[in-house]
PDB file of C-alpha atoms in Angstrom:
ATOM      1  CA  MET B   1     -81.016  89.207  61.362  1.00 38.00           C
ATOM      2  CA  GLU B   2     -79.785  87.506  64.386  1.00 39.00           C
ATOM      3  CA  LYS B   3     -82.943  86.851  65.490  1.00 39.00           C
ATOM      4  CA  LYS B   4     -83.730  85.289  62.175  1.00 40.00           C
ATOM      5  CA  LYS B   5     -80.857  83.165  62.651  1.00 40.00           C
ATOM      6  CA  GLU B   6     -81.997  82.225  66.331  1.00 38.00           C
ATOM      7  CA  LYS B   7     -85.388  80.970  65.330  1.00 44.00           C
ATOM      8  CA  ARG B   8     -83.849  79.029  62.244  1.00 44.00           C
ATOM      9  CA  LYS B   9     -81.190  76.988  64.649  1.00 48.00           C
ATOM     10  CA  PRO B  10     -84.007  75.247  67.180  1.00 56.00           C
ATOM     11  CA  PHE B  11     -85.712  74.094  63.772  1.00 58.00           C
ATOM     12  CA  TYR B  12     -82.908  72.770  62.318  1.00 58.00           C
ATOM     13  CA  SER B  13     -81.894  70.975  65.091  1.00 58.00           C
ATOM     14  CA  ILE B  14     -85.263  69.538  65.650  1.00 57.00           C
ATOM     15  CA  LEU B  15     -85.239  68.305  62.111  1.00 61.00           C
ATOM     16  CA  ILE B  16     -81.821  66.912  62.809  1.00 60.00           C
ATOM     17  CA  SER B  17     -82.823  65.165  65.877  1.00 59.00           C
ATOM     18  CA  ILE B  18     -85.912  63.501  63.976  1.00 61.00           C
ATOM     19  CA  ILE B  19     -84.105  62.193  61.317  1.00 65.00           C
ATOM     20  CA  THR B  20     -81.101  60.845  63.238  1.00 65.00           C
ATOM     21  CA  TYR B  21     -84.061  59.211  65.372  1.00 61.00           C
ATOM     22  CA  GLY B  22     -85.821  57.466  62.505  1.00 62.00           C
ATOM     23  CA  PHE B  23     -82.496  56.170  61.243  1.00 65.00           C
ATOM     24  CA  PHE B  24     -81.130  54.589  64.166  1.00 62.00           C
ATOM     25  CA  LEU B  25     -84.479  52.754  65.136  1.00 63.00           C
ATOM     26  CA  GLY B  26     -84.678  51.832  61.544  1.00 63.00           C
ATOM     27  CA  ILE B  27     -81.284  50.314  61.540  1.00 66.00           C
ATOM     28  CA  GLY B  28     -82.255  48.550  64.821  1.00 61.00           C
ATOM     29  CA  TYR B  29     -85.402  47.211  63.757  1.00 62.00           C
ATOM     30  CA  ILE B  30     -83.822  45.934  60.379  1.00 63.00           C
ATOM     31  CA  ILE B  31     -80.978  44.136  62.387  1.00 62.00           C
ATOM     32  CA  GLY B  32     -83.741  42.798  64.509  1.00 59.00           C
ATOM     33  CA  LEU B  33     -85.378  40.678  61.731  1.00 60.00           C
ATOM     34  CA  PHE B  34     -82.053  39.146  60.839  1.00 63.00           C
ATOM     35  CA  PHE B  35     -80.728  38.142  64.587  1.00 64.00           C
ATOM     36  CA  GLU B  36     -84.098  37.103  66.388  1.00 66.00           C
ATOM     37  CA  ILE B  37     -83.755  39.467  69.795  1.00 66.00           C
ATOM     38  CA  PRO B  38     -85.656  37.243  72.791  1.00 72.00           C
ATOM     39  CA  ALA B  39     -88.784  39.329  73.874  1.00 70.00           C
ATOM     40  CA  PHE B  40     -87.707  39.396  77.517  1.00 76.00           C
ATOM     41  CA  ILE B  41     -84.396  41.086  76.135  1.00 79.00           C
ATOM     42  CA  SER B  42     -85.948  43.287  74.095  1.00 77.00           C
ATOM     43  CA  TYR B  43     -88.514  44.413  76.750  1.00 85.00           C
ATOM     44  CA  SER B  44     -85.672  44.861  79.318  1.00 87.00           C
ATOM     45  CA  ILE B  45     -83.897  47.130  76.981  1.00 82.00           C
ATOM     46  CA  PHE B  46     -86.777  49.664  76.691  1.00 84.00           C
ATOM     47  CA  PHE B  47     -87.414  49.401  80.327  1.00 90.00           C
ATOM     48  CA  LEU B  48     -83.889  50.186  81.096  1.00 87.00           C
ATOM     49  CA  PHE B  49     -84.422  53.432  78.644  1.00 82.00           C
ATOM     50  CA  GLY B  50     -87.185  54.520  80.475  1.00 84.00           C
ATOM     51  CA  PHE B  51     -85.480  53.940  83.790  1.00 86.00           C
ATOM     52  CA  LEU B  52     -82.062  55.824  82.595  1.00 82.00           C
ATOM     53  CA  ALA B  53     -83.892  58.393  80.881  1.00 78.00           C
ATOM     54  CA  VAL B  54     -84.892  59.905  84.600  1.00 81.00           C
ATOM     55  CA  ALA B  55     -81.943  58.476  86.421  1.00 78.00           C
ATOM     56  CA  VAL B  56     -79.520  59.991  84.213  1.00 76.00           C
ATOM     57  CA  ASP B  57     -79.683  63.912  84.831  1.00 74.00           C
ATOM     58  CA  ILE B  58     -77.224  66.651  82.815  1.00 73.00           C
ATOM     59  CA  PRO B  59     -77.702  70.062  84.030  1.00 72.00           C
ATOM     60  CA  ASP B  60     -78.163  72.685  81.143  1.00 68.00           C
ATOM     61  CA  ASP B  61     -74.609  73.991  81.576  1.00 68.00           C
ATOM     62  CA  LYS B  62     -73.417  70.151  81.130  1.00 70.00           C
ATOM     63  CA  MET B  63     -75.213  69.968  77.857  1.00 66.00           C
ATOM     64  CA  LYS B  64     -72.393  71.438  75.372  1.00 68.00           C
ATOM     65  CA  ILE B  65     -70.660  67.796  75.409  1.00 66.00           C
ATOM     66  CA  LEU B  66     -73.784  66.972  73.307  1.00 61.00           C
ATOM     67  CA  LYS B  67     -73.663  69.358  71.163  1.00 60.00           C
ATOM     68  CA  GLN B  68     -72.452  67.230  67.773  1.00 57.00           C
ATOM     69  CA  LEU B  69     -75.388  64.805  69.222  1.00 59.00           C
ATOM     70  CA  PRO B  70     -78.572  66.969  68.786  1.00 58.00           C
ATOM     71  CA  LEU B  71     -80.649  63.967  69.101  1.00 61.00           C
ATOM     72  CA  LEU B  72     -79.259  62.917  72.832  1.00 64.00           C
ATOM     73  CA  ARG B  73     -79.097  66.758  73.530  1.00 68.00           C
ATOM     74  CA  ARG B  74     -82.584  66.956  72.919  1.00 69.00           C
ATOM     75  CA  HIS B  75     -83.333  64.119  74.948  1.00 70.00           C
ATOM     76  CA  PHE B  76     -81.484  65.060  77.945  1.00 71.00           C
ATOM     77  CA  SER B  77     -82.508  68.695  78.001  1.00 73.00           C
ATOM     78  CA  LEU B  78     -86.239  67.314  78.316  1.00 74.00           C
ATOM     79  CA  MET B  79     -85.377  64.865  80.919  1.00 76.00           C
ATOM     80  CA  HIS B  80     -83.602  67.587  82.749  1.00 75.00           C
ATOM     81  CA  ARG B  81     -86.474  69.660  82.771  1.00 76.00           C
ATOM     82  CA  VAL B  82     -88.656  66.629  83.826  1.00 76.00           C
ATOM     83  CA  ASN B  83     -86.214  66.012  86.984  1.00 74.00           C
ATOM     84  CA  GLN B  84     -86.447  69.375  87.908  1.00 73.00           C
ATOM     85  CA  LYS B  85     -90.120  69.451  88.178  1.00 71.00           C
ATOM     86  CA  LEU B  86     -90.021  65.828  90.293  1.00 70.00           C
ATOM     87  CA  GLY B  87     -87.441  67.476  92.415  1.00 64.00           C
ATOM     88  CA  ASP B  88     -89.024  70.810  92.981  1.00 64.00           C
ATOM     89  CA  SER B  89     -92.379  69.181  93.709  1.00 62.00           C
ATOM     90  CA  ALA B  90     -91.113  67.410  96.772  1.00 56.00           C
ATOM     91  CA  GLN B  91     -88.710  70.875  98.059  1.00 57.00           C
ATOM     92  CA  GLU B  92     -91.401  73.513  97.788  1.00 57.00           C
ATOM     93  CA  GLY B  93     -94.707  73.719  99.734  1.00 51.00           C
ATOM     94  CA  ASN B  94     -97.149  75.920  97.791  1.00 54.00           C
ATOM     95  CA  LEU B  95     -99.888  74.170  95.511  1.00 58.00           C
ATOM     96  CA  LYS B  96     -98.404  75.300  91.919  1.00 64.00           C
ATOM     97  CA  SER B  97     -95.344  73.366  93.248  1.00 64.00           C
ATOM     98  CA  ALA B  98     -97.073  70.178  93.893  1.00 66.00           C
ATOM     99  CA  PHE B  99     -98.240  70.191  90.270  1.00 78.00           C
ATOM    100  CA  LYS B 100     -94.818  69.805  89.252  1.00 78.00           C
ATOM    101  CA  PHE B 101     -94.752  66.179  90.005  1.00 80.00           C
ATOM    102  CA  VAL B 102     -97.930  65.334  87.839  1.00 83.00           C
ATOM    103  CA  ILE B 103     -96.518  67.753  85.095  1.00 84.00           C
ATOM    104  CA  GLY B 104     -93.419  65.579  85.090  1.00 82.00           C
ATOM    105  CA  ILE B 105     -95.315  62.284  84.911  1.00 86.00           C
ATOM    106  CA  ILE B 106     -97.382  63.574  81.850  1.00 88.00           C
ATOM    107  CA  SER B 107     -94.243  65.056  80.285  1.00 85.00           C
ATOM    108  CA  ILE B 108     -92.665  61.568  80.104  1.00 87.00           C
ATOM    109  CA  THR B 109     -95.863  59.997  78.799  1.00 89.00           C
ATOM    110  CA  LEU B 110     -96.190  62.265  75.980  1.00 88.00           C
ATOM    111  CA  TYR B 111     -92.863  62.159  75.025  1.00 84.00           C
ATOM    112  CA  LEU B 112     -92.546  58.152  75.193  1.00 86.00           C
ATOM    113  CA  PHE B 113     -95.860  58.420  73.030  1.00 89.00           C
ATOM    114  CA  TRP B 114     -94.206  60.774  70.631  1.00 85.00           C
ATOM    115  CA  MET B 115     -91.475  57.791  70.573  1.00 82.00           C
ATOM    116  CA  ASN B 116     -93.462  55.308  69.954  1.00 85.00           C
ATOM    117  CA  ILE B 117     -95.527  56.559  67.298  1.00 85.00           C
ATOM    118  CA  MET B 118     -92.026  57.245  65.218  1.00 79.00           C
ATOM    119  CA  ILE B 119     -91.195  53.506  66.109  1.00 78.00           C
ATOM    120  CA  ILE B 120     -94.539  52.459  64.452  1.00 80.00           C
ATOM    121  CA  SER B 121     -93.995  54.587  61.642  1.00 78.00           C
ATOM    122  CA  ILE B 122     -90.946  53.131  60.972  1.00 75.00           C
ATOM    123  CA  LYS B 123     -92.247  49.527  61.702  1.00 75.00           C
ATOM    124  CA  TYR B 124     -94.810  50.467  59.027  1.00 75.00           C
ATOM    125  CA  LEU B 125     -92.476  51.767  56.493  1.00 73.00           C
ATOM    126  CA  LEU B 126     -90.686  48.264  57.065  1.00 69.00           C
ATOM    127  CA  ASN B 127     -93.920  46.402  56.868  1.00 69.00           C
ATOM    128  CA  LEU B 128     -94.460  47.282  52.958  1.00 68.00           C
ATOM    129  CA  THR B 129     -91.149  47.018  51.883  1.00 64.00           C
ATOM    130  CA  ILE B 130     -89.717  43.773  53.535  1.00 61.00           C
ATOM    131  CA  GLY B 131     -92.540  42.522  55.785  1.00 58.00           C
ATOM    132  CA  THR B 132     -92.499  42.760  59.800  1.00 58.00           C
ATOM    133  CA  GLU B 133     -95.145  41.656  62.413  1.00 63.00           C
ATOM    134  CA  ASP B 134     -97.888  44.023  63.448  1.00 65.00           C
ATOM    135  CA  PRO B 135     -96.591  47.585  63.432  1.00 69.00           C
ATOM    136  CA  PHE B 136     -99.350  49.120  65.413  1.00 74.00           C
ATOM    137  CA  ARG B 137     -98.082  48.517  68.815  1.00 82.00           C
ATOM    138  CA  PHE B 138     -97.162  50.482  71.854  1.00 89.00           C
ATOM    139  CA  THR B 139     -95.234  47.843  73.744  1.00 89.00           C
ATOM    140  CA  GLU B 140     -91.857  49.907  73.530  1.00 86.00           C
ATOM    141  CA  ALA B 141     -93.886  53.038  75.313  1.00 89.00           C
ATOM    142  CA  PHE B 142     -95.416  50.604  77.916  1.00 93.00           C
ATOM    143  CA  PHE B 143     -91.995  49.388  78.761  1.00 92.00           C
ATOM    144  CA  SER B 144     -90.282  52.179  78.840  1.00 89.00           C
ATOM    145  CA  LEU B 145     -92.993  54.680  80.778  1.00 91.00           C
ATOM    146  CA  LEU B 146     -92.898  51.839  83.178  1.00 93.00           C
ATOM    147  CA  GLY B 147     -89.114  52.167  84.339  1.00 90.00           C
ATOM    148  CA  ALA B 148     -89.334  56.116  83.435  1.00 88.00           C
ATOM    149  CA  GLY B 149     -92.197  56.076  86.255  1.00 89.00           C
ATOM    150  CA  ILE B 150     -90.462  54.095  88.283  1.00 91.00           C
ATOM    151  CA  MET B 151     -87.500  56.353  88.603  1.00 88.00           C
ATOM    152  CA  ALA B 152     -89.365  59.385  88.811  1.00 85.00           C
ATOM    153  CA  TYR B 153     -90.916  58.319  92.108  1.00 88.00           C
ATOM    154  CA  PHE B 154     -87.204  57.302  93.306  1.00 87.00           C
ATOM    155  CA  VAL B 155     -86.313  61.216  92.415  1.00 81.00           C
ATOM    156  CA  TRP B 156     -89.219  62.243  94.318  1.00 81.00           C
ATOM    157  CA  LEU B 157     -88.461  60.282  97.492  1.00 83.00           C
ATOM    158  CA  LYS B 158     -85.143  61.243  97.319  1.00 81.00           C
ATOM    159  CA  ALA B 159     -86.136  64.921  97.315  1.00 76.00           C
ATOM    160  CA  PHE B 160     -88.524  64.341  99.803  1.00 78.00           C
ATOM    161  CA  TYR B 161     -86.150  62.576 102.103  1.00 81.00           C
ATOM    162  CA  LYS B 162     -83.859  65.946 102.253  1.00 78.00           C
ATOM    163  CA  ASP B 163     -87.044  68.247 102.730  1.00 75.00           C
ATOM    164  CA  ASN B 164     -88.230  66.205 105.500  1.00 76.00           C
ATOM    165  CA  ILE B 165     -84.888  66.867 107.044  1.00 77.00           C
ATOM    166  CA  ARG B 166     -85.236  70.604 107.080  1.00 75.00           C
ATOM    167  CA  ILE B 167     -88.401  70.071 108.231  1.00 72.00           C
ATOM    168  CA  LYS B 168     -87.190  68.397 111.454  1.00 74.00           C
ATOM    169  CA  THR B 169     -84.448  70.659 111.851  1.00 74.00           C
ATOM    170  CA  LEU B 170     -86.378  73.654 111.962  1.00 68.00           C
ATOM    171  CA  PHE B 171     -88.659  72.021 114.401  1.00 67.00           C
ATOM    172  CA  SER B 172     -85.466  71.056 116.465  1.00 71.00           C
ATOM    173  CA  SER B 173     -84.047  74.732 116.051  1.00 68.00           C
ATOM    174  CA  GLY B 174     -85.467  75.948 119.665  1.00 65.00           C
ATOM    175  CA  ASN B 175     -87.624  78.676 118.186  1.00 68.00           C
ATOM    176  CA  LEU B 176     -91.032  79.876 117.680  1.00 60.00           C
ATOM    177  CA  SER B 177     -90.008  81.034 113.955  1.00 66.00           C
ATOM    178  CA  GLY B 178     -88.593  77.710 113.235  1.00 61.00           C
ATOM    179  CA  LYS B 179     -91.597  75.898 115.094  1.00 62.00           C
ATOM    180  CA  ILE B 180     -93.790  78.024 112.932  1.00 65.00           C
ATOM    181  CA  LYS B 181     -92.238  77.100 109.586  1.00 66.00           C
ATOM    182  CA  SER B 182     -91.934  73.761 110.576  1.00 65.00           C
ATOM    183  CA  PHE B 183     -95.596  73.560 111.029  1.00 64.00           C
ATOM    184  CA  SER B 184     -96.643  75.172 107.671  1.00 65.00           C
ATOM    185  CA  LYS B 185     -94.234  72.779 105.844  1.00 66.00           C
ATOM    186  CA  SER B 186     -95.694  69.909 107.620  1.00 66.00           C
ATOM    187  CA  ILE B 187     -98.850  70.949 106.435  1.00 68.00           C
ATOM    188  CA  SER B 188     -97.912  71.056 102.544  1.00 69.00           C
ATOM    189  CA  LEU B 189     -96.945  67.538 103.050  1.00 69.00           C
ATOM    190  CA  GLY B 190    -100.616  66.222 102.961  1.00 70.00           C
ATOM    191  CA  MET B 191    -101.019  68.110  99.965  1.00 73.00           C
ATOM    192  CA  LYS B 192     -98.017  66.825  98.306  1.00 75.00           C
ATOM    193  CA  LEU B 193     -98.830  63.305  99.447  1.00 78.00           C
ATOM    194  CA  MET B 194    -101.964  63.951  97.175  1.00 79.00           C
ATOM    195  CA  MET B 195    -100.686  65.057  94.234  1.00 78.00           C
ATOM    196  CA  ILE B 196     -98.216  62.118  94.620  1.00 81.00           C
ATOM    197  CA  PHE B 197    -101.238  59.804  94.772  1.00 85.00           C
ATOM    198  CA  PHE B 198    -103.108  61.922  91.700  1.00 86.00           C
ATOM    199  CA  GLY B 199     -99.857  61.683  89.744  1.00 86.00           C
ATOM    200  CA  TYR B 200     -99.779  57.393  90.135  1.00 91.00           C
ATOM    201  CA  LEU B 201    -103.611  57.558  89.025  1.00 92.00           C
ATOM    202  CA  ILE B 202    -102.134  59.551  86.006  1.00 92.00           C
ATOM    203  CA  PHE B 203     -98.835  56.579  85.563  1.00 92.00           C
ATOM    204  CA  VAL B 204    -101.109  53.987  85.766  1.00 94.00           C
ATOM    205  CA  GLY B 205    -103.772  54.989  83.520  1.00 94.00           C
ATOM    206  CA  ALA B 206    -101.327  55.903  81.092  1.00 93.00           C
ATOM    207  CA  LEU B 207     -99.748  52.572  81.519  1.00 94.00           C
ATOM    208  CA  SER B 208    -102.899  50.905  81.272  1.00 94.00           C
ATOM    209  CA  LEU B 209    -103.559  52.410  77.608  1.00 93.00           C
ATOM    210  CA  PHE B 210    -100.178  51.645  76.610  1.00 93.00           C
ATOM    211  CA  LEU B 211    -100.963  48.164  77.701  1.00 93.00           C
ATOM    212  CA  LEU B 212    -103.648  48.177  75.386  1.00 90.00           C
ATOM    213  CA  GLY B 213    -101.830  48.450  72.353  1.00 87.00           C
ATOM    214  CA  THR B 214     -99.663  45.641  73.309  1.00 88.00           C
ATOM    215  CA  SER B 215    -100.311  41.718  72.525  1.00 85.00           C
ATOM    216  CA  PHE B 216    -100.254  40.491  75.950  1.00 87.00           C
ATOM    217  CA  TYR B 217    -102.907  42.394  77.453  1.00 88.00           C
ATOM    218  CA  ASN B 218    -105.325  39.782  77.744  1.00 87.00           C
ATOM    219  CA  GLU B 219    -102.507  37.594  79.326  1.00 87.00           C
ATOM    220  CA  TYR B 220    -101.303  39.664  81.825  1.00 89.00           C
ATOM    221  CA  LEU B 221    -104.290  42.381  82.553  1.00 89.00           C
ATOM    222  CA  LEU B 222    -104.453  40.733  86.222  1.00 91.00           C
ATOM    223  CA  ILE B 223    -100.550  40.887  87.012  1.00 93.00           C
ATOM    224  CA  PHE B 224    -100.233  44.415  86.000  1.00 93.00           C
ATOM    225  CA  LEU B 225    -103.381  45.063  88.286  1.00 92.00           C
ATOM    226  CA  TYR B 226    -101.620  43.630  91.119  1.00 94.00           C
ATOM    227  CA  GLY B 227     -98.260  45.197  90.195  1.00 94.00           C
ATOM    228  CA  CYS B 228     -99.702  48.396  90.555  1.00 94.00           C
ATOM    229  CA  ALA B 229    -101.292  47.884  94.073  1.00 94.00           C
ATOM    230  CA  GLY B 230     -98.195  46.101  95.167  1.00 95.00           C
ATOM    231  CA  PHE B 231     -95.464  49.412  93.794  1.00 94.00           C
ATOM    232  CA  TRP B 232     -98.111  51.596  95.610  1.00 93.00           C
ATOM    233  CA  ILE B 233     -98.157  50.107  99.032  1.00 94.00           C
ATOM    234  CA  PHE B 234     -94.324  49.716  98.634  1.00 94.00           C
ATOM    235  CA  LEU B 235     -93.915  53.758  98.102  1.00 91.00           C
ATOM    236  CA  SER B 236     -96.292  53.797 101.257  1.00 90.00           C
ATOM    237  CA  LEU B 237     -94.159  52.067 103.427  1.00 92.00           C
ATOM    238  CA  LEU B 238     -91.265  53.817 101.774  1.00 90.00           C
ATOM    239  CA  LEU B 239     -92.618  57.228 102.937  1.00 87.00           C
ATOM    240  CA  LEU B 240     -93.834  55.944 106.267  1.00 87.00           C
ATOM    241  CA  LEU B 241     -89.793  54.745 106.822  1.00 89.00           C
ATOM    242  CA  ILE B 242     -88.372  58.357 105.741  1.00 84.00           C
ATOM    243  CA  PHE B 243     -90.706  59.797 108.546  1.00 80.00           C
ATOM    244  CA  LEU B 244     -89.375  57.774 111.298  1.00 83.00           C
ATOM    245  CA  ILE B 245     -85.657  57.673 110.205  1.00 82.00           C
ATOM    246  CA  THR B 246     -84.895  61.302 108.912  1.00 78.00           C
ATOM    247  CA  LYS B 247     -83.367  63.202 111.790  1.00 77.00           C
ATOM    248  CA  PRO B 248     -82.492  66.854 112.116  1.00 73.00           C
ATOM    249  CA  LYS B 249     -79.080  68.547 111.250  1.00 72.00           C
ATOM    250  CA  LYS B 250     -76.999  69.341 113.887  1.00 67.00           C
TER     251      LYS B 250
END
């Protein structure tokens, strides 16, 4: 009997989450029909939503405070698992952990894709009843993924910085075993950087697909490509800076 109750609970929680999710999104869009919100404010809100989705990390043991808010609980629970993957990918040196960053990026993308499908469904229903603009857009997912992806790389760089300190500490330990461990961990850096580059291709590819579903694709495509290249150069310079400024622990 106890096993059956455990099985029913997640389904009930998921159902409540979906209903709550749809209700608040629907209310938000109905309000938006009567109070016109400037596009740059709307886009900024979704960018901030994606950014904070990764930046705010609530561990599982602190999730009890959201017991009565199943929607937020599921949201932060998923983002906590994503944060773990992003951090572990920098702290561990094997091939399996190196893929965790890529898995984290894919998880964020799929979550935001699902979110935008919900938004499209609500917009479509509103379009049938009170009339709205073209509901079949992925603008919300584009800006949310943009914010989440940028923050994901900062989360990874923070963990990478700590890992680099450990490597330099091992190397400066003065004993042979420490230097050998430091050398093996240094070799893994190349693999990690390859995964970072591969994850970036997935991130840019997902953004490009979402951008295709916006109304400003043709107008801002070139700016988008320049921005992607510029952000990669920025990340590369940050990585170089980490190599230069990290010092071993005394």
